[in-house]
CSV table of C-alpha atoms and ligand atoms in Angstrom, one decimal:
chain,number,residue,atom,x,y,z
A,22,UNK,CA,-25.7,-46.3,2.3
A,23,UNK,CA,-22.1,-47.4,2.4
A,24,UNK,CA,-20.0,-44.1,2.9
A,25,UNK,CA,-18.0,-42.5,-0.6
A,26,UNK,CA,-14.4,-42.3,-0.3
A,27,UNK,CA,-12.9,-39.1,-2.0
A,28,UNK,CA,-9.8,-40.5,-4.9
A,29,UNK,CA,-6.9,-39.0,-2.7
A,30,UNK,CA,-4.8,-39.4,-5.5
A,31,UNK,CA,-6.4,-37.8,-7.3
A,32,UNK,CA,-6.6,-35.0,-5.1
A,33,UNK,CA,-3.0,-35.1,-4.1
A,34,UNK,CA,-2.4,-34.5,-7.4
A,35,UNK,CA,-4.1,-31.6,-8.2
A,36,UNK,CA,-2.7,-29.7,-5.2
A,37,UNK,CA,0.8,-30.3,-6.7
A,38,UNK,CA,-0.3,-29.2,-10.0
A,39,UNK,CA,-1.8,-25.9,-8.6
A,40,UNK,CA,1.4,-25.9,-6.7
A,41,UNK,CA,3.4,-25.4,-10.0
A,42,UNK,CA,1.5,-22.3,-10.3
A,43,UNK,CA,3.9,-19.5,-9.0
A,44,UNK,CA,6.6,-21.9,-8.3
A,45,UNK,CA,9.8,-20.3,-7.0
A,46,UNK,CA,13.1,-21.0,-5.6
A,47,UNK,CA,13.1,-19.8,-1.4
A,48,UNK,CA,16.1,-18.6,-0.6
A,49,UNK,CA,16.3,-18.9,2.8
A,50,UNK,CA,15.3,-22.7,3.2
A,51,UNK,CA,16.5,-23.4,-0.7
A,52,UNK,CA,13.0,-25.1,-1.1
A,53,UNK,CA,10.7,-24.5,-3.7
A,54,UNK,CA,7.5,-22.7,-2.5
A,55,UNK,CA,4.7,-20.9,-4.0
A,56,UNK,CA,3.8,-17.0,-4.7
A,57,UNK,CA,0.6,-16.5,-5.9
A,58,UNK,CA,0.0,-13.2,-4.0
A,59,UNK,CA,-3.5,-11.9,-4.7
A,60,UNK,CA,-4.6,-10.5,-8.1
A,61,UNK,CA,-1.1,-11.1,-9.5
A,62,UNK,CA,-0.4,-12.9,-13.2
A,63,UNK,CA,0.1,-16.5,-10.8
A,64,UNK,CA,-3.1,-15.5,-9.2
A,65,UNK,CA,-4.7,-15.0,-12.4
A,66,UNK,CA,-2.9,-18.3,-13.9
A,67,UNK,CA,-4.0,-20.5,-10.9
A,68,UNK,CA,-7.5,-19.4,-11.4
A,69,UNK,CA,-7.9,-20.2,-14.5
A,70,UNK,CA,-6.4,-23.6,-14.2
A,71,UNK,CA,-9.2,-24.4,-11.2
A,72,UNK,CA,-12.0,-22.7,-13.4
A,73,UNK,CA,-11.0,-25.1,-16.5
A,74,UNK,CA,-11.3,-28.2,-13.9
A,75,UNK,CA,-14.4,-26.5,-12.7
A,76,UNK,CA,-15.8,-26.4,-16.3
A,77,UNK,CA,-14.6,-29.9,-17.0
A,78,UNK,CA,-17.1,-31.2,-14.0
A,79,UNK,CA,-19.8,-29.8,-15.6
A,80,UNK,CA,-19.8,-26.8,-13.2
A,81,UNK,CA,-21.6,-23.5,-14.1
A,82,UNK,CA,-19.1,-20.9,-13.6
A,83,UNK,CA,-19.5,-17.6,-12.0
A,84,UNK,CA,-17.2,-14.4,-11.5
A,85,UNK,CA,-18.6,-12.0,-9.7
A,86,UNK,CA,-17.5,-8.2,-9.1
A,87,UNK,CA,-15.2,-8.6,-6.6
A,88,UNK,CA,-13.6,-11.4,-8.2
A,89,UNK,CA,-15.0,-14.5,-6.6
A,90,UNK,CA,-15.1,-17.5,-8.6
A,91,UNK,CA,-18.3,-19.9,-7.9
A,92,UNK,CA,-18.8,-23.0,-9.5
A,93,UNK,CA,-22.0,-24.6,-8.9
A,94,UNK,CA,-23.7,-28.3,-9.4
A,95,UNK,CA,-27.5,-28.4,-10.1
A,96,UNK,CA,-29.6,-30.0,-7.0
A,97,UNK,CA,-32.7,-32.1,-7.2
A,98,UNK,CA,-34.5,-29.3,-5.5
A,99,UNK,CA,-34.3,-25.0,-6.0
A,100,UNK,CA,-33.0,-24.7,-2.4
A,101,UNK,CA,-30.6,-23.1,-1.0
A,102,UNK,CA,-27.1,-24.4,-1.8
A,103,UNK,CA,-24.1,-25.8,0.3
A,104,UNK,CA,-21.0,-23.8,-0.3
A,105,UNK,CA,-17.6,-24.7,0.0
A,106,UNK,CA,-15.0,-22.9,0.1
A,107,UNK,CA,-11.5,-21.1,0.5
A,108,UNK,CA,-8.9,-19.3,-1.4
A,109,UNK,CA,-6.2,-19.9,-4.0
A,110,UNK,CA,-4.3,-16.9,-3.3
A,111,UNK,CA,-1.2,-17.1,-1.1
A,112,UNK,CA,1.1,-15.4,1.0
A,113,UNK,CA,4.8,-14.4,-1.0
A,114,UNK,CA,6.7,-17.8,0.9
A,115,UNK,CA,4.0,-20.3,0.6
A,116,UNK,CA,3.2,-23.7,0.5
A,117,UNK,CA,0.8,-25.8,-1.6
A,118,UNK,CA,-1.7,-26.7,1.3
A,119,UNK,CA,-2.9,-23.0,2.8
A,120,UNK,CA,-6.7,-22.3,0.9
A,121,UNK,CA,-5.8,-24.5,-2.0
A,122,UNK,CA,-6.5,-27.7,0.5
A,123,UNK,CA,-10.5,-26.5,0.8
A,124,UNK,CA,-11.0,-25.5,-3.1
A,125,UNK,CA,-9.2,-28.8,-4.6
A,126,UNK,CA,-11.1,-30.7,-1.6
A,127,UNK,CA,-14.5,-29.1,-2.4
A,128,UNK,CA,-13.9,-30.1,-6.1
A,129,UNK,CA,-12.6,-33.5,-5.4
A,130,UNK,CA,-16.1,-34.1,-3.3
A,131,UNK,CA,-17.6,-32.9,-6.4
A,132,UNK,CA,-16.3,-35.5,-8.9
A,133,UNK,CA,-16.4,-38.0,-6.1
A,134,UNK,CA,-20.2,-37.5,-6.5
A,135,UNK,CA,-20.4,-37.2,-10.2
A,136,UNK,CA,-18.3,-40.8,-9.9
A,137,UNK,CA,-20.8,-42.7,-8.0
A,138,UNK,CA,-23.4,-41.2,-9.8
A,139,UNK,CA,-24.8,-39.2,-6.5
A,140,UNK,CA,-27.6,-36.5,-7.0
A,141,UNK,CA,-27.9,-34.0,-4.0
A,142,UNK,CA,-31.5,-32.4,-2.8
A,143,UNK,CA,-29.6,-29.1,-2.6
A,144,UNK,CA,-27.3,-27.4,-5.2
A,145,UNK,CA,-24.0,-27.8,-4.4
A,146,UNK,CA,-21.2,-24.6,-5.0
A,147,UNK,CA,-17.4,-24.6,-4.3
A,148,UNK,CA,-16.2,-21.3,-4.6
A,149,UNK,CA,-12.9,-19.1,-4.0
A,150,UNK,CA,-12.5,-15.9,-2.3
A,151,UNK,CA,-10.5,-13.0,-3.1
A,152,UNK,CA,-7.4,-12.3,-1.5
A,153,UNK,CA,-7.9,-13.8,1.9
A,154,UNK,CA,-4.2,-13.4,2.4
A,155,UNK,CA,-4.3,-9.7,2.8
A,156,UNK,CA,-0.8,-9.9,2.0
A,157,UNK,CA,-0.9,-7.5,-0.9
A,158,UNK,CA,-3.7,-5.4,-0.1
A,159,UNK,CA,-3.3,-5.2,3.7
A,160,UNK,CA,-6.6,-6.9,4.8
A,161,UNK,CA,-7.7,-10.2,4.8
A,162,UNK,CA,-10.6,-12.3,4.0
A,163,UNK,CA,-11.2,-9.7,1.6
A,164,UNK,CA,-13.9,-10.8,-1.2
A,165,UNK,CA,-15.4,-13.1,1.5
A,166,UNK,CA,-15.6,-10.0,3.2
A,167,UNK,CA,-17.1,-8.1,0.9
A,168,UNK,CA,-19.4,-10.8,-0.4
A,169,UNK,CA,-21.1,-10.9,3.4
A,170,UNK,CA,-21.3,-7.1,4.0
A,171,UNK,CA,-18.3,-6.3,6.1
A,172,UNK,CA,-16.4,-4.5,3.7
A,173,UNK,CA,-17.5,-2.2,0.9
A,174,UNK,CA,-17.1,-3.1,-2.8
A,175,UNK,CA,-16.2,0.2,-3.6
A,176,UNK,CA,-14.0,1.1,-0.5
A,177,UNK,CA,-11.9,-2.2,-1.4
A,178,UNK,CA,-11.5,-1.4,-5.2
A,179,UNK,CA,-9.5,1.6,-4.2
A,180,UNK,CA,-7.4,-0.3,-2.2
A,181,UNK,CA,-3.8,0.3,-3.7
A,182,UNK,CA,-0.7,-2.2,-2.9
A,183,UNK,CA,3.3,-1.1,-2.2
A,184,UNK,CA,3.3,-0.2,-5.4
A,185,UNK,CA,0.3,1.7,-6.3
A,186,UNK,CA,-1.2,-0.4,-8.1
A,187,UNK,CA,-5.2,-0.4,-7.4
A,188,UNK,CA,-7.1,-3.6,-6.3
A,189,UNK,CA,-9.9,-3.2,-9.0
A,190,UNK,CA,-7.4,-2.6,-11.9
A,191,UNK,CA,-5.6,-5.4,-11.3
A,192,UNK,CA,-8.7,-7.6,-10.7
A,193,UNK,CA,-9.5,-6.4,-14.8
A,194,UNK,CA,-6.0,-6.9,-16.0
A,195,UNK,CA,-6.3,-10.7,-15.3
A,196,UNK,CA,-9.4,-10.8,-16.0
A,197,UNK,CA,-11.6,-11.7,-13.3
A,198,UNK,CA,-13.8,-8.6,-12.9
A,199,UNK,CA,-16.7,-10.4,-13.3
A,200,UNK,CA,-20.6,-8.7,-13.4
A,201,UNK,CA,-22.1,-11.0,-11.3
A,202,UNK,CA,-23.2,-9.6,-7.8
A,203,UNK,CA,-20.5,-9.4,-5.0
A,204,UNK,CA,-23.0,-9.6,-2.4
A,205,UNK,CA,-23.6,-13.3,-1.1
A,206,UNK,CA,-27.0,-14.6,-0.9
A,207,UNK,CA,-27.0,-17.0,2.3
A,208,UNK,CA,-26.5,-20.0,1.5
A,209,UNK,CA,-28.1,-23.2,3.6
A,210,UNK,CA,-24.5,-23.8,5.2
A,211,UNK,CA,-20.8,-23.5,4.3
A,212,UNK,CA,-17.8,-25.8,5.1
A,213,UNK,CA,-14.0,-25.0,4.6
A,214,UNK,CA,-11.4,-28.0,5.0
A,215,UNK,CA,-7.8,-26.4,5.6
A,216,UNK,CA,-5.0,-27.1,7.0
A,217,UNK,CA,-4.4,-26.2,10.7
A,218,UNK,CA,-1.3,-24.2,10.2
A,219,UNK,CA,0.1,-24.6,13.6
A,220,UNK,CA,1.1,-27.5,16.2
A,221,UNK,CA,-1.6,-28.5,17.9
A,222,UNK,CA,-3.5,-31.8,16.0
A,223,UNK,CA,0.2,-33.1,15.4
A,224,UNK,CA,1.9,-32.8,18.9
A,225,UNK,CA,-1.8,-34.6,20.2
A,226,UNK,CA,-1.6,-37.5,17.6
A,227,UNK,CA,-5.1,-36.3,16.4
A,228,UNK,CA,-6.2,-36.3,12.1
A,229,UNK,CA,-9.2,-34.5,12.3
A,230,UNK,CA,-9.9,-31.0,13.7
A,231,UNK,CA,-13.0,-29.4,14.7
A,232,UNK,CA,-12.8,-25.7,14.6
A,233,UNK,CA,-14.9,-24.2,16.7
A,234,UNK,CA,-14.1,-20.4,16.0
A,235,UNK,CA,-11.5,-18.1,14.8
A,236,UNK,CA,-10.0,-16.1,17.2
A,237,UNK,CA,-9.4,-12.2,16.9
A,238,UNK,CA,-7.3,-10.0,14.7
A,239,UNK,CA,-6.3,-6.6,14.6
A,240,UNK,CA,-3.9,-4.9,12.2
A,241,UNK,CA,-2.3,-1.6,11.9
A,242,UNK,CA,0.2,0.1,9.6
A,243,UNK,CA,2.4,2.5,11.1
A,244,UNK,CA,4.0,5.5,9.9
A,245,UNK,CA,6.8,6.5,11.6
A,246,UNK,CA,8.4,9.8,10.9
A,247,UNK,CA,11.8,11.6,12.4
A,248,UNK,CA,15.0,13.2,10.5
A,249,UNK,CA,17.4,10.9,8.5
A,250,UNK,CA,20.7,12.3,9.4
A,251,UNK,CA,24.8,11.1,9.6
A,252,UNK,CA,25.3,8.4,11.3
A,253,UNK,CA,28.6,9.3,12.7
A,254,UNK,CA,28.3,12.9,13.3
A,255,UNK,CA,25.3,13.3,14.9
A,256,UNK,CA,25.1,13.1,18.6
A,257,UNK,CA,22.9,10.4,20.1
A,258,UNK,CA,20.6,13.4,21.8
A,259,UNK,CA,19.7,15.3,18.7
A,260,UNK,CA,18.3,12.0,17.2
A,261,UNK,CA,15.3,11.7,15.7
A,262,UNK,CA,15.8,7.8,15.0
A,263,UNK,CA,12.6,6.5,13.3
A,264,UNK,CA,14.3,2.7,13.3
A,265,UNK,CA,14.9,3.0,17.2
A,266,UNK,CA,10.8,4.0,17.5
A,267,UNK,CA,10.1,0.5,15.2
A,268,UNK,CA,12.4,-1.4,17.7
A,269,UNK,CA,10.8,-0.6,20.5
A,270,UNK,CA,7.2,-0.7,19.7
A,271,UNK,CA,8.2,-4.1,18.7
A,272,UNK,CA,9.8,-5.3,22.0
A,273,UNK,CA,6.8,-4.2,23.7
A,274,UNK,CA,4.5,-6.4,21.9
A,275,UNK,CA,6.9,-9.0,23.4
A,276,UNK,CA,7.1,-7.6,26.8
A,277,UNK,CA,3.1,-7.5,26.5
A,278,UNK,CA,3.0,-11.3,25.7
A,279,UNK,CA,5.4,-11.4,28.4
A,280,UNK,CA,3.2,-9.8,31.1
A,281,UNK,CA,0.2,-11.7,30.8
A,282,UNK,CA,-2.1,-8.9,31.3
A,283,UNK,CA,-3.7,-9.9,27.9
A,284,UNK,CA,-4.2,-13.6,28.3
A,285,UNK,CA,-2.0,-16.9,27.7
A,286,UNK,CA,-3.2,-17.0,24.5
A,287,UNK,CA,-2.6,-13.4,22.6
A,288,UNK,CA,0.0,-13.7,19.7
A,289,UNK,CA,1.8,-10.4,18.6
A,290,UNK,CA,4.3,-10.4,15.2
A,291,UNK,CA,5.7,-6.9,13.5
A,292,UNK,CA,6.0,-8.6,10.5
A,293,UNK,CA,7.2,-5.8,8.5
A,294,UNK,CA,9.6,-3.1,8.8
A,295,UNK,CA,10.8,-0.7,6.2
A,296,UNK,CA,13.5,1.9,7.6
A,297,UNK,CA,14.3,4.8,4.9
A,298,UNK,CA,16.5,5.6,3.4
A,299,UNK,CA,17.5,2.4,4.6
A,300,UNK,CA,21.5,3.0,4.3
A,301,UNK,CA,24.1,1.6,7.2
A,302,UNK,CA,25.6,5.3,7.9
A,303,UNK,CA,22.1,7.6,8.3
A,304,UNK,CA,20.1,7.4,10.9
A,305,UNK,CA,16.4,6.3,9.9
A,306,UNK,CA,13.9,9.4,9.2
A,307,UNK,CA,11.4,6.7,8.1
A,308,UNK,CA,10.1,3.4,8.8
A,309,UNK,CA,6.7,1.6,7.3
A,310,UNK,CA,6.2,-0.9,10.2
A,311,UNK,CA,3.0,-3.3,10.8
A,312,UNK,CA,1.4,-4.8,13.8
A,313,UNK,CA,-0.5,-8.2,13.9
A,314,UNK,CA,-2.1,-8.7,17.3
A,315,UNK,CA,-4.4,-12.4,17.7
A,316,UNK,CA,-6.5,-13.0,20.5
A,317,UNK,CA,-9.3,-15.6,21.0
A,318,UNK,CA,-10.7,-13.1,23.8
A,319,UNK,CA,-12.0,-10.1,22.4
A,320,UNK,CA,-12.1,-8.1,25.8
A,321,UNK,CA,-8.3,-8.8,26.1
A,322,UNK,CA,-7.6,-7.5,22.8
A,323,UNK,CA,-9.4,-4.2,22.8
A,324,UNK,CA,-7.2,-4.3,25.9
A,325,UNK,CA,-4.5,-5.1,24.5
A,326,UNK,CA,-5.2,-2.6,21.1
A,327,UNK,CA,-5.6,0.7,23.8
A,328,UNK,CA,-2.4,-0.1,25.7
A,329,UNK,CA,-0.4,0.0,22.6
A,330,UNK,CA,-1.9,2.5,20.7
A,331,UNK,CA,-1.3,4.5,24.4
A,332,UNK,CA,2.4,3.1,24.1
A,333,UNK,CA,2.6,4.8,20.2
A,334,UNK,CA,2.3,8.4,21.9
A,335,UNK,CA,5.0,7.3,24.5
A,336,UNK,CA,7.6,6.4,22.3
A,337,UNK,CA,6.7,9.4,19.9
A,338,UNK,CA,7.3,11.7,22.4
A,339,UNK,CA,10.7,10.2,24.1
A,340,UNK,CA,11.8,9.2,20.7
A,341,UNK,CA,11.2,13.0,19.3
A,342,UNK,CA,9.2,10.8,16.7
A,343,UNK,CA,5.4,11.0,15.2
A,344,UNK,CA,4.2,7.8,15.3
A,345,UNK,CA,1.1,7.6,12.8
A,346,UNK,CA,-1.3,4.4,12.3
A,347,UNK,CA,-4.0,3.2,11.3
A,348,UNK,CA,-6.3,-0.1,11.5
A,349,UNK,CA,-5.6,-2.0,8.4
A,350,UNK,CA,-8.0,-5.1,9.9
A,351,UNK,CA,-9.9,-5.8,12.8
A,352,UNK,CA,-12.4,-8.9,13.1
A,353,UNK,CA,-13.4,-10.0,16.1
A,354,UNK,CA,-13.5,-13.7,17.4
A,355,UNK,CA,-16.1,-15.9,15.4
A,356,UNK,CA,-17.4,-19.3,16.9
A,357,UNK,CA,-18.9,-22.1,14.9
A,358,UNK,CA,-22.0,-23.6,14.3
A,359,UNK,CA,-22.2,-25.7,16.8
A,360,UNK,CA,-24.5,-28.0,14.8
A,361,UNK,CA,-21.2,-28.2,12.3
A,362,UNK,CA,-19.2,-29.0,14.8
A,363,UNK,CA,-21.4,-31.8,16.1
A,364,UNK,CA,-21.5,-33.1,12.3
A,365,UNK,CA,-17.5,-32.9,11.5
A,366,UNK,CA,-16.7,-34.9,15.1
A,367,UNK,CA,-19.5,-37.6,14.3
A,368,UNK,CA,-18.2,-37.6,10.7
A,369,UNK,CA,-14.4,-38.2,12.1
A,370,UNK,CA,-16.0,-40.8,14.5
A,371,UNK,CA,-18.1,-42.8,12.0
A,372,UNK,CA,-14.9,-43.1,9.9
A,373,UNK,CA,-12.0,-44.4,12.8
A,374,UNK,CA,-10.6,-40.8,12.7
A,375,UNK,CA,-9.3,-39.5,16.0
A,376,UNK,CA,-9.9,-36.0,16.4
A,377,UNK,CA,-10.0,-32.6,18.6
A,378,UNK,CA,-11.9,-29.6,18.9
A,379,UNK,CA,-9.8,-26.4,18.6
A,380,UNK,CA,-9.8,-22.1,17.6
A,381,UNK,CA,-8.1,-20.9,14.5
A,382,UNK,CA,-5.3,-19.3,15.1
A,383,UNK,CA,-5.3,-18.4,11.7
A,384,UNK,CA,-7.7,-16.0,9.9
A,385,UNK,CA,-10.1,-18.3,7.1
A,386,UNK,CA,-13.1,-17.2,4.7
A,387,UNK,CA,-15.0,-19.1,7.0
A,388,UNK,CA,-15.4,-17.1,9.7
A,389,UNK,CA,-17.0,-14.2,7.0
A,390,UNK,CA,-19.5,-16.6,6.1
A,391,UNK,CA,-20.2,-17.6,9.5
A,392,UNK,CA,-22.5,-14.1,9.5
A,393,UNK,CA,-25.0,-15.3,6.9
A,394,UNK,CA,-25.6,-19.3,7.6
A,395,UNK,CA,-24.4,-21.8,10.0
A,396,UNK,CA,-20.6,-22.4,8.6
A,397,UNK,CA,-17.4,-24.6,10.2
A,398,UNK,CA,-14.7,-25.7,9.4
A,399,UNK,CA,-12.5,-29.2,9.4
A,400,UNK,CA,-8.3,-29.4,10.0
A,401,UNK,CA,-6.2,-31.5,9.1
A,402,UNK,CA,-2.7,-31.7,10.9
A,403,UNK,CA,0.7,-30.4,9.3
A,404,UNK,CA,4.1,-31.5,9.7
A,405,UNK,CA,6.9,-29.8,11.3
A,406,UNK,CA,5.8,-28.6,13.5
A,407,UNK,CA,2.8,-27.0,12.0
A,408,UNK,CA,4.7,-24.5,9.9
A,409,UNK,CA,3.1,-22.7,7.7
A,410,UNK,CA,3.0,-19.3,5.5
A,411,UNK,CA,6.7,-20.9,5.0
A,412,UNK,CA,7.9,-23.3,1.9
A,413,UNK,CA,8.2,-26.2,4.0
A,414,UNK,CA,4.0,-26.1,4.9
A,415,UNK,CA,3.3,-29.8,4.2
A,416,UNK,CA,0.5,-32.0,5.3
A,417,UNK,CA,0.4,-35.5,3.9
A,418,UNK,CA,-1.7,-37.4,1.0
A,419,UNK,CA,-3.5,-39.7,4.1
A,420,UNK,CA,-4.2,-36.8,6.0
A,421,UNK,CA,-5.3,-34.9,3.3
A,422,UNK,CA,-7.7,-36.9,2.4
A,423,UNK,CA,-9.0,-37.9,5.7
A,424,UNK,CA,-10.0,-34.3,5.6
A,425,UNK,CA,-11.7,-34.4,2.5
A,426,UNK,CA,-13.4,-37.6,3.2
A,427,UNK,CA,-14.7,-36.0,6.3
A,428,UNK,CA,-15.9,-32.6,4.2
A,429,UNK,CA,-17.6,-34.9,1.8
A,430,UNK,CA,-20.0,-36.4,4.7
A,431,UNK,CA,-21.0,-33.5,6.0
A,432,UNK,CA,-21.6,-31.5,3.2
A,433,UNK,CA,-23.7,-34.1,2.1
A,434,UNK,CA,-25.8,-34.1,6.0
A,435,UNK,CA,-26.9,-30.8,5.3
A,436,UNK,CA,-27.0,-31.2,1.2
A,437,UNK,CA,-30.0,-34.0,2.0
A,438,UNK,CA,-31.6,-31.3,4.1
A,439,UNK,CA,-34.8,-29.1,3.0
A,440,UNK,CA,-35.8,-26.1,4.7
A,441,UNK,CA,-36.2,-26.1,8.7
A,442,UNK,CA,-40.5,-25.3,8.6
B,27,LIG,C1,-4.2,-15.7,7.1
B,27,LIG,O1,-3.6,-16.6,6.7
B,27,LIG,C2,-3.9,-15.1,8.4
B,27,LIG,O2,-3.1,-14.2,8.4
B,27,LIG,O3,-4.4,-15.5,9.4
B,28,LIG,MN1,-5.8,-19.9,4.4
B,29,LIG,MN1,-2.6,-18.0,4.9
């Protein structure tokens, strides 16, 4: 059977019109990028725009109760289905490409299929996940979580952002609540296409990836609490400086890096930091700081989690500080299916595409799902340098849809599949 191509006009498209959704004006770069943090009126308005083009397929529709949005396509047979996937929800400075690339791509293959007139033996479902940022919330791969058993339903509807506001009434007040269950049931296999978010594929002249695993992530919110006071009148040795404990819990993630102890490849990022009251003449009482820490070896980062947590207490105690925290999210490293991995590389192969194996550095809904059924994922390279959770996050229309194409033939491998006897 002569291979279908995905329209990757089409396609291209449709990214840039879910890219109008929470459209704004980055100051920094003077770009325009995309906010659809989770559960948010964008959030809410890019959902509905991707369940109307779900409906218009002929999709049944689903919401279920921790906001997950399924749409599925009937199969010959009452197997199992094939789910693809991702998210729609973005980081505050995003692009068009991170999660949006797997949804649109999933529905793309989907009315590439209705085009040609292709039936499937299994039911075919292209969902999105709930706030697989964790920007808002503070942990990630949340509904996918939740819809494979890591997290609880009702532990994450209490969840409450910088605000106050609480996950499960902002899920109702854009109304995606849904009744159906939030647990998953297995599917036969599940297949994210995304794009890599980092340098790698582009620096090696490659336009497929083939992820074989996720690495670790660990994340903790820290409280840190001193005595505000004046700036100019209090001497340096009755400080209690809350800002000066931030600073140097944060230079030791890069003297960590820096030491090597942990492995070449651990990443470390206090991405935010919020001194109070905040003012240039009083010394910080208070500051909200986070720590990401990334390792693709999970013995190096439990390492790597005790030696800091260890260096917490130091700097408490010589910075007359309490240094409070707590785990925000922890996943471990998560390998592949190796039989997706074999299927994406012959898939690149069969169609001229040059590719490379390669971990996520990035966090994906994929590696939730990669507890129930055999799941994987496919890259595709981005420019610049890779640069993403930025404005200027940009793959191109060819290697978009190189990605797609790819996602396309192997959802249909294991779509043609019946049960293993
Ligand atoms: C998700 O984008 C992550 O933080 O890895
Ligand atoms: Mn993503
Ligand atoms: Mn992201």
């Amino acid at each position: 059977m002569t291979k279908l191509s995905i329209n990757r006009e089409r396609l291209w498209a449709a990214l840039e019109e879910l890219g109008r959704i929470g459209k704004y004006q980055d100051e920094p770069s003077q770009l325009w990028g995309v906010n659809r943090l989770a559960l948010t009126a964008a959030d809410g308005e890019g959902r509905r725009w991707v369940v109307a083009r779900r409906t218009s397929l002929g999709l049944e529709v689903t919401v279920d109760r921790i906001g997950t949005v399924s749409g599925r396509r009937a199969g010959r047979e009452a197997l199992r289905p094939v789910l693809m996937g991702s998210h729609i929800d973005s980081v505050p400075t995003a692009g068009r490409f991170d999660g949006c690339l797997g949804v649109l791509g999933g529905l793309e293959v989907v009315q590439t299929l209705a085009d040609a007139r292709v039936t499937t033996r299994r039911p075919i479902v292209v969902a999105f996940f709930t706030d697989e940022e964790g920007s808002r919330f503070g942990t990630d791969m949340l509904g996918s979580a939740v819809a494979t058993g890591r997290l609880k339903l009702e532990d994450v509807y209490a969840l409450a952002d910088r605000d106050g506001l609480v996950l499960k009434s902002e899920l109702e007040k854009i109304g995606f609540l849904g009744t159906a269950e939030a647990a998953l049931s297995p599917p036969h296999a599940y297949l994210e296409c995304h794009i890599e978010q980092g340098p790698i594929l582009r620096a090696a002249g490659k336009e497929i990836g083939v992820v074989t695993g996720v690495q670790a992530i660990s994340w903790h919110e820290l409280t840190i609490v001193g005595k505000s006071a004046h700036a100019g009148t209090t001497p340096m040795e009755l400080r209690a400086d809350a800002g000066v404990a931030a600073a140097r819990i944060n230079l030791r993630l890069r003297e960590m890096i820096a030491s090597g102890r942990y492995g070449k490849a651990m990443r470390a990022t206090m991405g935010a930091f919020v001194p109070k009251p905040g003012m240039v003449n009083i010394v910080p009482g208070r500051v909200v700081a986070s720590v990401d820490l990334r390792n693709p070896d999970d013995a190096l980062m439990r390492k790597a989690e005790a030696d800091l947590i260890a260096f917490y207490e130091q700097v408490g105690r010589e910075e007359q500080v309490t240094v409070g925290w707590r785990q925000t999210a922890r996943t471990e490293s998560v390998p592949f299916a190796v039989k997706v991995q074999d299927r994406v590389a012959a898939a690149a192969a069969a169609r001229g595409l040059t590719h490379q194996a390669l971990v996520s550095g990035a966090g994906h809904d994929a590696q939730e799902l990669a507890h129930t059924c055999p799941a994987g994922m496919v890259f595709v390279p981005g420019e610049y340098d890779g640069i993403s959770h930025n404005p200027r996050e940009y793959s191109t229309p060819e290697q978009c849809g190189n990605g797609i194409d790819v996602l396309c033939d192997v959802l249909l491998s294991f779509a043609e599949e019946g049960e293993a006897p």
